[in-house]
């Protein structure tokens, strides 16, 4: 319960200025429109690692396909641009939400592009 309250307070403090400055969306309006979906750094590193492993194993065709799925250029390597949901399925994973929200806020501040962080809270009591 303490973690939930702290998380709510953190999320509110980070995004309250945006919530009060932006009117609530009307029905039928896409809430993701005009926002950039947050790219999970863990997923990014996993994709880059998998592509490097495939290339090292000589599976260049499969590495090229993996890079295409992730919309990643192989030369030079760049960050994947396919966003994913961040899954929280154990209480021990709750603390990882704060750094993700801080990172998204930092990206939003530096780029001026609104970030949408997609989080799935699954299989936790009182979620």
PDB file of C-alpha atoms in Angstrom:
ATOM      1  CA  UNK A   1       0.000   0.000   0.000  1.00  0.00           C
ATOM      2  CA  UNK A   2       2.893   2.350   0.825  1.00  0.00           C
ATOM      3  CA  UNK A   3       4.458   1.725  -2.599  1.00  0.00           C
ATOM      4  CA  UNK A   4       1.165   2.434  -4.354  1.00  0.00           C
ATOM      5  CA  UNK A   5       0.726   5.751  -2.572  1.00  0.00           C
ATOM      6  CA  UNK A   6       4.307   6.775  -3.283  1.00  0.00           C
ATOM      7  CA  UNK A   7       3.972   5.799  -6.941  1.00  0.00           C
ATOM      8  CA  UNK A   8       0.729   7.749  -7.290  1.00  0.00           C
ATOM      9  CA  UNK A   9       2.336  10.797  -5.674  1.00  0.00           C
ATOM     10  CA  UNK A  10       5.340  10.553  -7.999  1.00  0.00           C
ATOM     11  CA  UNK A  11       3.228  10.154 -11.128  1.00  0.00           C
ATOM     12  CA  UNK A  12       0.989  13.023 -10.063  1.00  0.00           C
ATOM     13  CA  UNK A  13       3.926  15.341  -9.418  1.00  0.00           C
ATOM     14  CA  UNK A  14       5.594  14.499 -12.724  1.00  0.00           C
ATOM     15  CA  UNK A  15       2.586  14.780 -14.952  1.00  0.00           C
ATOM     16  CA  UNK A  16       0.218  17.111 -13.073  1.00  0.00           C
ATOM     17  CA  UNK A  17       1.349  20.177 -15.053  1.00  0.00           C
ATOM     18  CA  UNK A  18       0.531  18.372 -18.278  1.00  0.00           C
ATOM     19  CA  UNK A  19      -2.810  17.138 -17.007  1.00  0.00           C
ATOM     20  CA  UNK A  20      -3.945  20.579 -15.909  1.00  0.00           C
ATOM     21  CA  UNK A  21      -2.700  22.277 -19.083  1.00  0.00           C
ATOM     22  CA  UNK A  22      -4.444  19.838 -21.408  1.00  0.00           C
ATOM     23  CA  UNK A  23      -8.230  19.481 -21.493  1.00  0.00           C
ATOM     24  CA  UNK A  24      -9.698  16.035 -21.086  1.00  0.00           C
ATOM     25  CA  UNK A  25     -10.125  14.211 -24.388  1.00  0.00           C
ATOM     26  CA  UNK A  26     -13.633  13.874 -25.732  1.00  0.00           C
ATOM     27  CA  UNK A  27     -15.013  10.472 -26.649  1.00  0.00           C
ATOM     28  CA  UNK A  28     -13.769   9.258 -29.981  1.00  0.00           C
ATOM     29  CA  UNK A  29     -10.488  11.165 -29.700  1.00  0.00           C
ATOM     30  CA  UNK A  30      -7.304   9.110 -29.772  1.00  0.00           C
ATOM     31  CA  UNK A  31      -5.446   9.887 -26.504  1.00  0.00           C
ATOM     32  CA  UNK A  32      -2.163   8.735 -28.070  1.00  0.00           C
ATOM     33  CA  UNK A  33      -2.379  11.147 -31.003  1.00  0.00           C
ATOM     34  CA  UNK A  34       0.440  13.673 -30.965  1.00  0.00           C
ATOM     35  CA  UNK A  35       2.432  11.713 -28.410  1.00  0.00           C
ATOM     36  CA  UNK A  36       5.557   9.649 -28.855  1.00  0.00           C
ATOM     37  CA  UNK A  37       5.379   6.208 -27.320  1.00  0.00           C
ATOM     38  CA  UNK A  38       8.123   5.728 -24.745  1.00  0.00           C
ATOM     39  CA  UNK A  39      10.817   3.237 -25.726  1.00  0.00           C
ATOM     40  CA  UNK A  40      11.784   0.911 -22.895  1.00  0.00           C
ATOM     41  CA  UNK A  41      15.602   0.994 -22.529  1.00  0.00           C
ATOM     42  CA  UNK A  42      15.599  -2.654 -21.403  1.00  0.00           C
ATOM     43  CA  UNK A  43      13.806  -3.710 -24.591  1.00  0.00           C
ATOM     44  CA  UNK A  44      16.163  -1.550 -26.641  1.00  0.00           C
ATOM     45  CA  UNK A  45      19.229  -3.264 -25.173  1.00  0.00           C
ATOM     46  CA  UNK A  46      17.678  -6.719 -25.643  1.00  0.00           C
ATOM     47  CA  UNK A  47      16.991  -6.059 -29.336  1.00  0.00           C
ATOM     48  CA  UNK A  48      20.486  -4.705 -29.916  1.00  0.00           C
ATOM     49  CA  UNK A  49      22.000  -7.668 -28.061  1.00  0.00           C
ATOM     50  CA  UNK A  50      19.951 -10.201 -30.037  1.00  0.00           C
ATOM     51  CA  UNK A  51      20.957  -8.623 -33.346  1.00  0.00           C
ATOM     52  CA  UNK A  52      24.641  -8.589 -32.339  1.00  0.00           C
ATOM     53  CA  UNK A  53      24.418 -12.248 -31.274  1.00  0.00           C
ATOM     54  CA  UNK A  54      22.778 -13.248 -34.550  1.00  0.00           C
ATOM     55  CA  UNK A  55      25.433 -11.403 -36.547  1.00  0.00           C
ATOM     56  CA  UNK A  56      28.246 -13.006 -34.507  1.00  0.00           C
ATOM     57  CA  UNK A  57      26.733 -16.427 -35.191  1.00  0.00           C
ATOM     58  CA  UNK A  58      26.726 -15.675 -38.923  1.00  0.00           C
ATOM     59  CA  UNK A  59      22.937 -15.504 -39.089  1.00  0.00           C
ATOM     60  CA  UNK A  60      22.979 -12.236 -40.992  1.00  0.00           C
ATOM     61  CA  UNK A  61      19.689 -12.916 -42.766  1.00  0.00           C
ATOM     62  CA  UNK A  62      17.898 -13.412 -39.451  1.00  0.00           C
ATOM     63  CA  UNK A  63      19.698 -10.409 -37.943  1.00  0.00           C
ATOM     64  CA  UNK A  64      18.523  -8.260 -40.855  1.00  0.00           C
ATOM     65  CA  UNK A  65      14.948  -9.460 -40.344  1.00  0.00           C
ATOM     66  CA  UNK A  66      15.140  -8.757 -36.604  1.00  0.00           C
ATOM     67  CA  UNK A  67      16.491  -5.290 -37.309  1.00  0.00           C
ATOM     68  CA  UNK A  68      13.718  -4.638 -39.816  1.00  0.00           C
ATOM     69  CA  UNK A  69      11.063  -5.639 -37.296  1.00  0.00           C
ATOM     70  CA  UNK A  70      12.603  -3.255 -34.789  1.00  0.00           C
ATOM     71  CA  UNK A  71      13.126  -0.618 -37.499  1.00  0.00           C
ATOM     72  CA  UNK A  72      16.769  -0.535 -36.579  1.00  0.00           C
ATOM     73  CA  UNK A  73      19.530   0.342 -38.980  1.00  0.00           C
ATOM     74  CA  UNK A  74      22.375  -2.160 -38.806  1.00  0.00           C
ATOM     75  CA  UNK A  75      25.014   0.299 -40.016  1.00  0.00           C
ATOM     76  CA  UNK A  76      25.421   2.325 -37.912  1.00  0.00           C
ATOM     77  CA  UNK A  77      23.502   0.706 -35.046  1.00  0.00           C
ATOM     78  CA  UNK A  78      20.710   2.843 -33.685  1.00  0.00           C
ATOM     79  CA  UNK A  79      17.967   2.527 -31.127  1.00  0.00           C
ATOM     80  CA  UNK A  80      14.912   0.438 -31.940  1.00  0.00           C
ATOM     81  CA  UNK A  81      11.809   2.479 -32.585  1.00  0.00           C
ATOM     82  CA  UNK A  82       9.187  -0.147 -31.781  1.00  0.00           C
ATOM     83  CA  UNK A  83       7.643   0.690 -28.413  1.00  0.00           C
ATOM     84  CA  UNK A  84       6.523  -1.994 -25.998  1.00  0.00           C
ATOM     85  CA  UNK A  85       4.438  -2.079 -22.871  1.00  0.00           C
ATOM     86  CA  UNK A  86       6.313  -2.242 -19.604  1.00  0.00           C
ATOM     87  CA  UNK A  87       4.971  -5.196 -17.640  1.00  0.00           C
ATOM     88  CA  UNK A  88       4.723  -5.131 -13.862  1.00  0.00           C
ATOM     89  CA  UNK A  89       3.739  -8.592 -12.667  1.00  0.00           C
ATOM     90  CA  UNK A  90       5.503  -8.857  -9.305  1.00  0.00           C
ATOM     91  CA  UNK A  91       5.646  -6.516  -6.346  1.00  0.00           C
ATOM     92  CA  UNK A  92       9.410  -6.474  -6.665  1.00  0.00           C
ATOM     93  CA  UNK A  93       9.036  -4.787 -10.077  1.00  0.00           C
ATOM     94  CA  UNK A  94       6.986  -1.812  -8.800  1.00  0.00           C
ATOM     95  CA  UNK A  95      10.089   0.285  -7.955  1.00  0.00           C
ATOM     96  CA  UNK A  96      11.228   0.176 -11.594  1.00  0.00           C
ATOM     97  CA  UNK A  97       8.287   2.411 -12.560  1.00  0.00           C
ATOM     98  CA  UNK A  98       9.770   5.556 -10.982  1.00  0.00           C
ATOM     99  CA  UNK A  99      12.979   5.606 -13.065  1.00  0.00           C
ATOM    100  CA  UNK A 100      10.930   4.961 -16.204  1.00  0.00           C
ATOM    101  CA  UNK A 101       8.634   7.907 -15.450  1.00  0.00           C
ATOM    102  CA  UNK A 102      11.618  10.146 -14.678  1.00  0.00           C
ATOM    103  CA  UNK A 103      13.284   9.068 -17.928  1.00  0.00           C
ATOM    104  CA  UNK A 104      10.115   9.745 -19.930  1.00  0.00           C
ATOM    105  CA  UNK A 105       9.779  13.170 -18.312  1.00  0.00           C
ATOM    106  CA  UNK A 106      13.427  13.931 -19.097  1.00  0.00           C
ATOM    107  CA  UNK A 107      12.944  12.910 -22.742  1.00  0.00           C
ATOM    108  CA  UNK A 108       9.801  14.999 -22.921  1.00  0.00           C
ATOM    109  CA  UNK A 109      11.572  18.031 -21.475  1.00  0.00           C
ATOM    110  CA  UNK A 110      14.605  17.709 -23.754  1.00  0.00           C
ATOM    111  CA  UNK A 111      12.710  16.964 -26.983  1.00  0.00           C
ATOM    112  CA  UNK A 112       9.507  18.882 -26.397  1.00  0.00           C
ATOM    113  CA  UNK A 113       7.566  15.801 -27.522  1.00  0.00           C
ATOM    114  CA  UNK A 114       4.884  14.458 -25.191  1.00  0.00           C
ATOM    115  CA  UNK A 115       5.710  10.909 -24.083  1.00  0.00           C
ATOM    116  CA  UNK A 116       3.149   8.154 -23.503  1.00  0.00           C
ATOM    117  CA  UNK A 117       4.411   5.465 -21.131  1.00  0.00           C
ATOM    118  CA  UNK A 118       2.534   2.202 -21.579  1.00  0.00           C
ATOM    119  CA  UNK A 119       2.453   0.122 -18.403  1.00  0.00           C
ATOM    120  CA  UNK A 120       0.604  -3.126 -17.774  1.00  0.00           C
ATOM    121  CA  UNK A 121       0.010  -3.995 -14.127  1.00  0.00           C
ATOM    122  CA  UNK A 122      -0.766  -7.687 -14.128  1.00  0.00           C
ATOM    123  CA  UNK A 123      -1.345 -10.320 -11.488  1.00  0.00           C
ATOM    124  CA  UNK A 124      -0.816  -7.979  -8.518  1.00  0.00           C
ATOM    125  CA  UNK A 125      -3.293  -7.933  -5.654  1.00  0.00           C
ATOM    126  CA  UNK A 126      -5.226  -4.659  -5.290  1.00  0.00           C
ATOM    127  CA  UNK A 127      -3.970  -3.324  -8.570  1.00  0.00           C
TER     128      UNK A 127
END
